[in-house]
PDB file of C-alpha atoms in Angstrom:
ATOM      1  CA  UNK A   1    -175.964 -23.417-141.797  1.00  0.00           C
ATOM      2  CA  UNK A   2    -178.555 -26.702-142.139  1.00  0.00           C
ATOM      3  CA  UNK A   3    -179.697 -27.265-138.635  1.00  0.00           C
ATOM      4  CA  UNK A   4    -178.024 -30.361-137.923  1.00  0.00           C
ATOM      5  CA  UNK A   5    -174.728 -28.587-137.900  1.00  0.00           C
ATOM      6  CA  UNK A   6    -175.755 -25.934-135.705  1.00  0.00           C
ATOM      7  CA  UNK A   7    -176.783 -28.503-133.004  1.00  0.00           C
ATOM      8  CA  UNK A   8    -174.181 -30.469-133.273  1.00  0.00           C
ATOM      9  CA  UNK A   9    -171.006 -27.413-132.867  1.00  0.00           C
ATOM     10  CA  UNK A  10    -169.777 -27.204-129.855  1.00  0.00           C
ATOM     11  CA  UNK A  11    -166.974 -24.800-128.951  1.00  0.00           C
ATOM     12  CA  UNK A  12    -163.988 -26.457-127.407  1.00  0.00           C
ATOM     13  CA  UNK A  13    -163.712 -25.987-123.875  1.00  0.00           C
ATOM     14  CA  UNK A  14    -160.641 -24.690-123.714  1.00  0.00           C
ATOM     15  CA  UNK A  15    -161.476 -22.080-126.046  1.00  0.00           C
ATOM     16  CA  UNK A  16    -164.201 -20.944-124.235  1.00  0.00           C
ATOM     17  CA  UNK A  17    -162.005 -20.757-120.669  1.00  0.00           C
ATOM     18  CA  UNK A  18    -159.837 -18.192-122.223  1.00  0.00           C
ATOM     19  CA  UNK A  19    -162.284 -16.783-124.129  1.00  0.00           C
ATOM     20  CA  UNK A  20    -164.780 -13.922-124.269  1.00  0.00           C
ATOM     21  CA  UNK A  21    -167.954 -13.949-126.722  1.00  0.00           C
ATOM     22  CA  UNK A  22    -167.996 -11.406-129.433  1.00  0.00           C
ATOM     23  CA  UNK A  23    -170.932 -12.890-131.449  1.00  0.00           C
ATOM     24  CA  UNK A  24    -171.420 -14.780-134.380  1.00  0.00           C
ATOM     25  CA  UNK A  25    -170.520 -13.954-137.680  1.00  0.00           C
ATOM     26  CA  UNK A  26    -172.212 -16.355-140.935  1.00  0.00           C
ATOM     27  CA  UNK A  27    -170.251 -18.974-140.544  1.00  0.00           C
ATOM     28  CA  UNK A  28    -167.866 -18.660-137.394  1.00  0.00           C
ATOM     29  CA  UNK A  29    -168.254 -17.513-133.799  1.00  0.00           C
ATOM     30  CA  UNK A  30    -165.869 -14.717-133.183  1.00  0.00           C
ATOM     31  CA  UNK A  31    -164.171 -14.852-129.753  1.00  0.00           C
ATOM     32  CA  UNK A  32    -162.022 -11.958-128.099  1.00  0.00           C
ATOM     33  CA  UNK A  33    -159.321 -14.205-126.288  1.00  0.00           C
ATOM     34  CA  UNK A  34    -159.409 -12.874-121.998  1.00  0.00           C
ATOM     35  CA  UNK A  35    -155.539 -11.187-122.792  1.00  0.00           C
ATOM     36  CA  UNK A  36    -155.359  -7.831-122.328  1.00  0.00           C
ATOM     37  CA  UNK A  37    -151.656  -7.605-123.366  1.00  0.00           C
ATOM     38  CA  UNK A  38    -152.333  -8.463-127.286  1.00  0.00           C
ATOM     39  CA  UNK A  39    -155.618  -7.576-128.701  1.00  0.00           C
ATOM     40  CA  UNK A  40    -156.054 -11.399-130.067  1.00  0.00           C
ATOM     41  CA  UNK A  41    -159.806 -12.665-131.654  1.00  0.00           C
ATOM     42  CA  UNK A  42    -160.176 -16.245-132.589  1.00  0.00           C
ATOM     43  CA  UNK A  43    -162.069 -17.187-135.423  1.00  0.00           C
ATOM     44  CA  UNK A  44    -164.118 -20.745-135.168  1.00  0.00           C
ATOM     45  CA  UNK A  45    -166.571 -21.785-138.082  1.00  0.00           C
ATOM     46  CA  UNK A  46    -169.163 -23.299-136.687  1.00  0.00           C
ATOM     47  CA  UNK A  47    -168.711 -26.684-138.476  1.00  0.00           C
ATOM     48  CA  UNK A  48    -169.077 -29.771-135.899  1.00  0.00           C
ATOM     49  CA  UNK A  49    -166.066 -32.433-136.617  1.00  0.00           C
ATOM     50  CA  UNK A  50    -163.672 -29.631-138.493  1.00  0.00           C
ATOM     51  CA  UNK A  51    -160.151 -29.607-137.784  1.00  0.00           C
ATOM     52  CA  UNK A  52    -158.064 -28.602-140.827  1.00  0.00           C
ATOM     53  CA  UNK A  53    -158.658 -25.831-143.453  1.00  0.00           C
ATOM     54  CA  UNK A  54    -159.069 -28.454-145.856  1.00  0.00           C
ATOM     55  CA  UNK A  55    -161.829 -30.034-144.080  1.00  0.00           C
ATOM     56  CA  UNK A  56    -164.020 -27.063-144.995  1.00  0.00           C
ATOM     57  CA  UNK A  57    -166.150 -26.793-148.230  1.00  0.00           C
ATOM     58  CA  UNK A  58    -165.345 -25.100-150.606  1.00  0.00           C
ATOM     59  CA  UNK A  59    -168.031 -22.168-149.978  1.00  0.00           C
ATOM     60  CA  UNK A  60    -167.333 -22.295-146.382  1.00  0.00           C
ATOM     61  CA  UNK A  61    -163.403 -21.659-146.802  1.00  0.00           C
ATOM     62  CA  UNK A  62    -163.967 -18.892-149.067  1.00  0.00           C
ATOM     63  CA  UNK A  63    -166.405 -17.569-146.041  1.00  0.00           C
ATOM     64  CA  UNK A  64    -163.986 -18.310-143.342  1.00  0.00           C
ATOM     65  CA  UNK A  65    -161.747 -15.774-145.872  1.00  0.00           C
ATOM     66  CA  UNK A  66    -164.041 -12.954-146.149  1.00  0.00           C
ATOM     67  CA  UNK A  67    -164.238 -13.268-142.219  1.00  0.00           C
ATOM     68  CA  UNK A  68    -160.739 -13.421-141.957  1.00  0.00           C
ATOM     69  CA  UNK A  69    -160.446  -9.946-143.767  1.00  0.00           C
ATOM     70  CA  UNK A  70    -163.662  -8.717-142.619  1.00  0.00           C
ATOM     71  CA  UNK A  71    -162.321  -9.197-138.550  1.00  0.00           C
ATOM     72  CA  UNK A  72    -158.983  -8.421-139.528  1.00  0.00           C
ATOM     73  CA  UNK A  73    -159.991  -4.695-140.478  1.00  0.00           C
ATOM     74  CA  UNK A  74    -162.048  -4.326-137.723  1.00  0.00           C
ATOM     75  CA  UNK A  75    -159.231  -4.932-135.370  1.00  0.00           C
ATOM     76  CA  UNK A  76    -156.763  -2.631-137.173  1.00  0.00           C
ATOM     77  CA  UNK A  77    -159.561   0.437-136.714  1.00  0.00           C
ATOM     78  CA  UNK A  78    -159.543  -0.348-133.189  1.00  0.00           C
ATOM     79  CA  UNK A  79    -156.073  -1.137-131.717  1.00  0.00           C
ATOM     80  CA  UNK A  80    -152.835   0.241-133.022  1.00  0.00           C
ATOM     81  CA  UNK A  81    -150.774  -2.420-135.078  1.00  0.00           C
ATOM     82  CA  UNK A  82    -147.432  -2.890-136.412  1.00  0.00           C
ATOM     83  CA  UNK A  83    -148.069  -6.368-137.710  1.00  0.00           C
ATOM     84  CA  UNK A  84    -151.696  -8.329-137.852  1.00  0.00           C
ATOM     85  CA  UNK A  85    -150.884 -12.363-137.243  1.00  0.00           C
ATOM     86  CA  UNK A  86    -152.981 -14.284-138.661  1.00  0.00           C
ATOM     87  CA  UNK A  87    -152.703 -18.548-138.019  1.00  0.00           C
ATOM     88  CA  UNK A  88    -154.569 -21.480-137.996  1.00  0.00           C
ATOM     89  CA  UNK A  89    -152.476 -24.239-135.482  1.00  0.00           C
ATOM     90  CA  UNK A  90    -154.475 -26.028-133.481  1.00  0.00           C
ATOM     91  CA  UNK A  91    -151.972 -28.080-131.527  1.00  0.00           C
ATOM     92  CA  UNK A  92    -153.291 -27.776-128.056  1.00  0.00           C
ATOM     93  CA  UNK A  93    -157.056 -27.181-129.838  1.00  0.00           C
ATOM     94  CA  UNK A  94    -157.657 -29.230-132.175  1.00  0.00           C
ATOM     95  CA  UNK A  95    -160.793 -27.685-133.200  1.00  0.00           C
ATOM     96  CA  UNK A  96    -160.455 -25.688-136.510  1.00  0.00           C
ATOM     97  CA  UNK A  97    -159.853 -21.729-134.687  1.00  0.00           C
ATOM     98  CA  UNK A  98    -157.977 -19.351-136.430  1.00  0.00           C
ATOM     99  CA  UNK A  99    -156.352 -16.414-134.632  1.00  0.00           C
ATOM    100  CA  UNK A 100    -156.010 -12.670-135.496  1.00  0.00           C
ATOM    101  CA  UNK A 101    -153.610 -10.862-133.246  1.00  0.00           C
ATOM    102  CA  UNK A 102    -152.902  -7.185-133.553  1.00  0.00           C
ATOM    103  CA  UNK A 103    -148.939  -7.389-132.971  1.00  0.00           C
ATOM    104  CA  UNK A 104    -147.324  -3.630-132.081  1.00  0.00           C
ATOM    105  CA  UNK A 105    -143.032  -3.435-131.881  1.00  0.00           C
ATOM    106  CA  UNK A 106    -143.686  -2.833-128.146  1.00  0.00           C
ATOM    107  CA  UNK A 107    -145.582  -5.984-126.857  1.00  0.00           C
ATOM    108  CA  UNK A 108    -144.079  -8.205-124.744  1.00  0.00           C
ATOM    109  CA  UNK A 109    -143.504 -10.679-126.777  1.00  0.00           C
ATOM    110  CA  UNK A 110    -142.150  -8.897-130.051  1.00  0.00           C
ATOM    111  CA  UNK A 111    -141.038 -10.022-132.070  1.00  0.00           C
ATOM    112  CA  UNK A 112    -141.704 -13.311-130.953  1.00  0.00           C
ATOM    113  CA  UNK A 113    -145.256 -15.730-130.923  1.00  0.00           C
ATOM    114  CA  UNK A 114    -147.415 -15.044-128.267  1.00  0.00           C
ATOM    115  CA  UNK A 115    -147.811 -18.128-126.931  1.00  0.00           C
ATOM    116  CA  UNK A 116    -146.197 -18.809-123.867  1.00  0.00           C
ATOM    117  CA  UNK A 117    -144.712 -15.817-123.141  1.00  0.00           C
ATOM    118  CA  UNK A 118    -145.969 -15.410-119.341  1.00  0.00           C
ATOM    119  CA  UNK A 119    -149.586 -14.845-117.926  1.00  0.00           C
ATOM    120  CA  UNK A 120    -152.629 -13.728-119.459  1.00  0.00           C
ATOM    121  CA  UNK A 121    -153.842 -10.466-117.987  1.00  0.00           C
ATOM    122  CA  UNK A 122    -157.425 -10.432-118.003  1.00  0.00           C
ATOM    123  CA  UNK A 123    -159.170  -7.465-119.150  1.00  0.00           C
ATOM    124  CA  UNK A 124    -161.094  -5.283-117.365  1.00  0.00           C
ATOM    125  CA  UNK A 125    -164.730  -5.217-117.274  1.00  0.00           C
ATOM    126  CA  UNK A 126    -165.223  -1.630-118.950  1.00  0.00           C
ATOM    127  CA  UNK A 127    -162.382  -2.511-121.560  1.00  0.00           C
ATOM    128  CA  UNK A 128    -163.344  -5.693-122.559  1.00  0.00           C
ATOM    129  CA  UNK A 129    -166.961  -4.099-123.298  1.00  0.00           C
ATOM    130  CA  UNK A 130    -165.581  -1.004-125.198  1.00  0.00           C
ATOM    131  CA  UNK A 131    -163.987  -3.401-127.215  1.00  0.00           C
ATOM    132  CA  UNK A 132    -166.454  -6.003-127.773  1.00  0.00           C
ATOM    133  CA  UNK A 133    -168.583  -2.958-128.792  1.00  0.00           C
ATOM    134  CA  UNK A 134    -166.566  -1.678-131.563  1.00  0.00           C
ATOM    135  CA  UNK A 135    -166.246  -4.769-132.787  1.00  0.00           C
ATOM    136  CA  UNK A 136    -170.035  -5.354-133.270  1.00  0.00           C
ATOM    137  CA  UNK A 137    -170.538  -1.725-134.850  1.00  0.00           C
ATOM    138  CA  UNK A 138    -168.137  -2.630-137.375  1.00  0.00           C
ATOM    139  CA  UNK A 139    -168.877  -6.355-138.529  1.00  0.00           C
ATOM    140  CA  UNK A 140    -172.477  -5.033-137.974  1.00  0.00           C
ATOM    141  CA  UNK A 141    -173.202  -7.977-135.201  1.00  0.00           C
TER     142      UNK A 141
END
């Protein structure tokens, strides 16, 4: 990324509130959201000013895909999962962030969205780690 676009990302706030830091992958910065109901990672190129898929070059969309997949596998090694979700909204966030939820038939919200289906429970310390760590060994950050 040219160094004027790395100094000039910032990550929304309100993404980093409900947010914990996995690392940073070539082009986005891979968040595990603070929800230990759904195991739910965020996606958010680093790309100051980007709100929409289209927005993105054309290089950096089809790198935003190959993350996509790449974190997307990763998950499904980890967690069990009926269904992966995968979605780009960005109603209440308007920075470009696109989610990757491991959905199982017994969740509290199936077979419903996530959103706004009651109150995040945070993870644990020791969970949150274990989790963070698989997730580096396998996207190798």
């Amino acid at each position: 990324m040219p160094d004027s676009a790395a100094a000039s990302f910032q990550l929304d706030a309100r993404l980093e509130a409900d947010t914990l830091s996995v690392g940073d992958l070539p082009l986005s910065r891979l968040l595990l959201m603070n929800d230990s109901r759904f195991p739910w990672l965020i996606l958010v190129p680093r790309r100051a000013g980007v709100c929409e898929l289209i927005d993105l070059s054309e290089a950096d969309h089809a790198a935003l895909s190959t993350e996509i997949r790449q974190v997307s596998g990763a998950l499904r090694d980890l967690v069990p999962a009926d269904k992966l979700n995968v979605a780009a909204l960005g109603n209440m966030v308007p920075q470009l962030h696109v989610h990757v939820i491991a959905r199982t038939r017994g969740d509290v919200a199936w077979p419903g969205p996530v959103w706004g289906v009651g109150r995040a429970e945070p993870y644990d310390a020791a969970t949150a780690e274990r989790l963070v760590a698989g997730l580096c060994a396998r996207l190798g950050l």
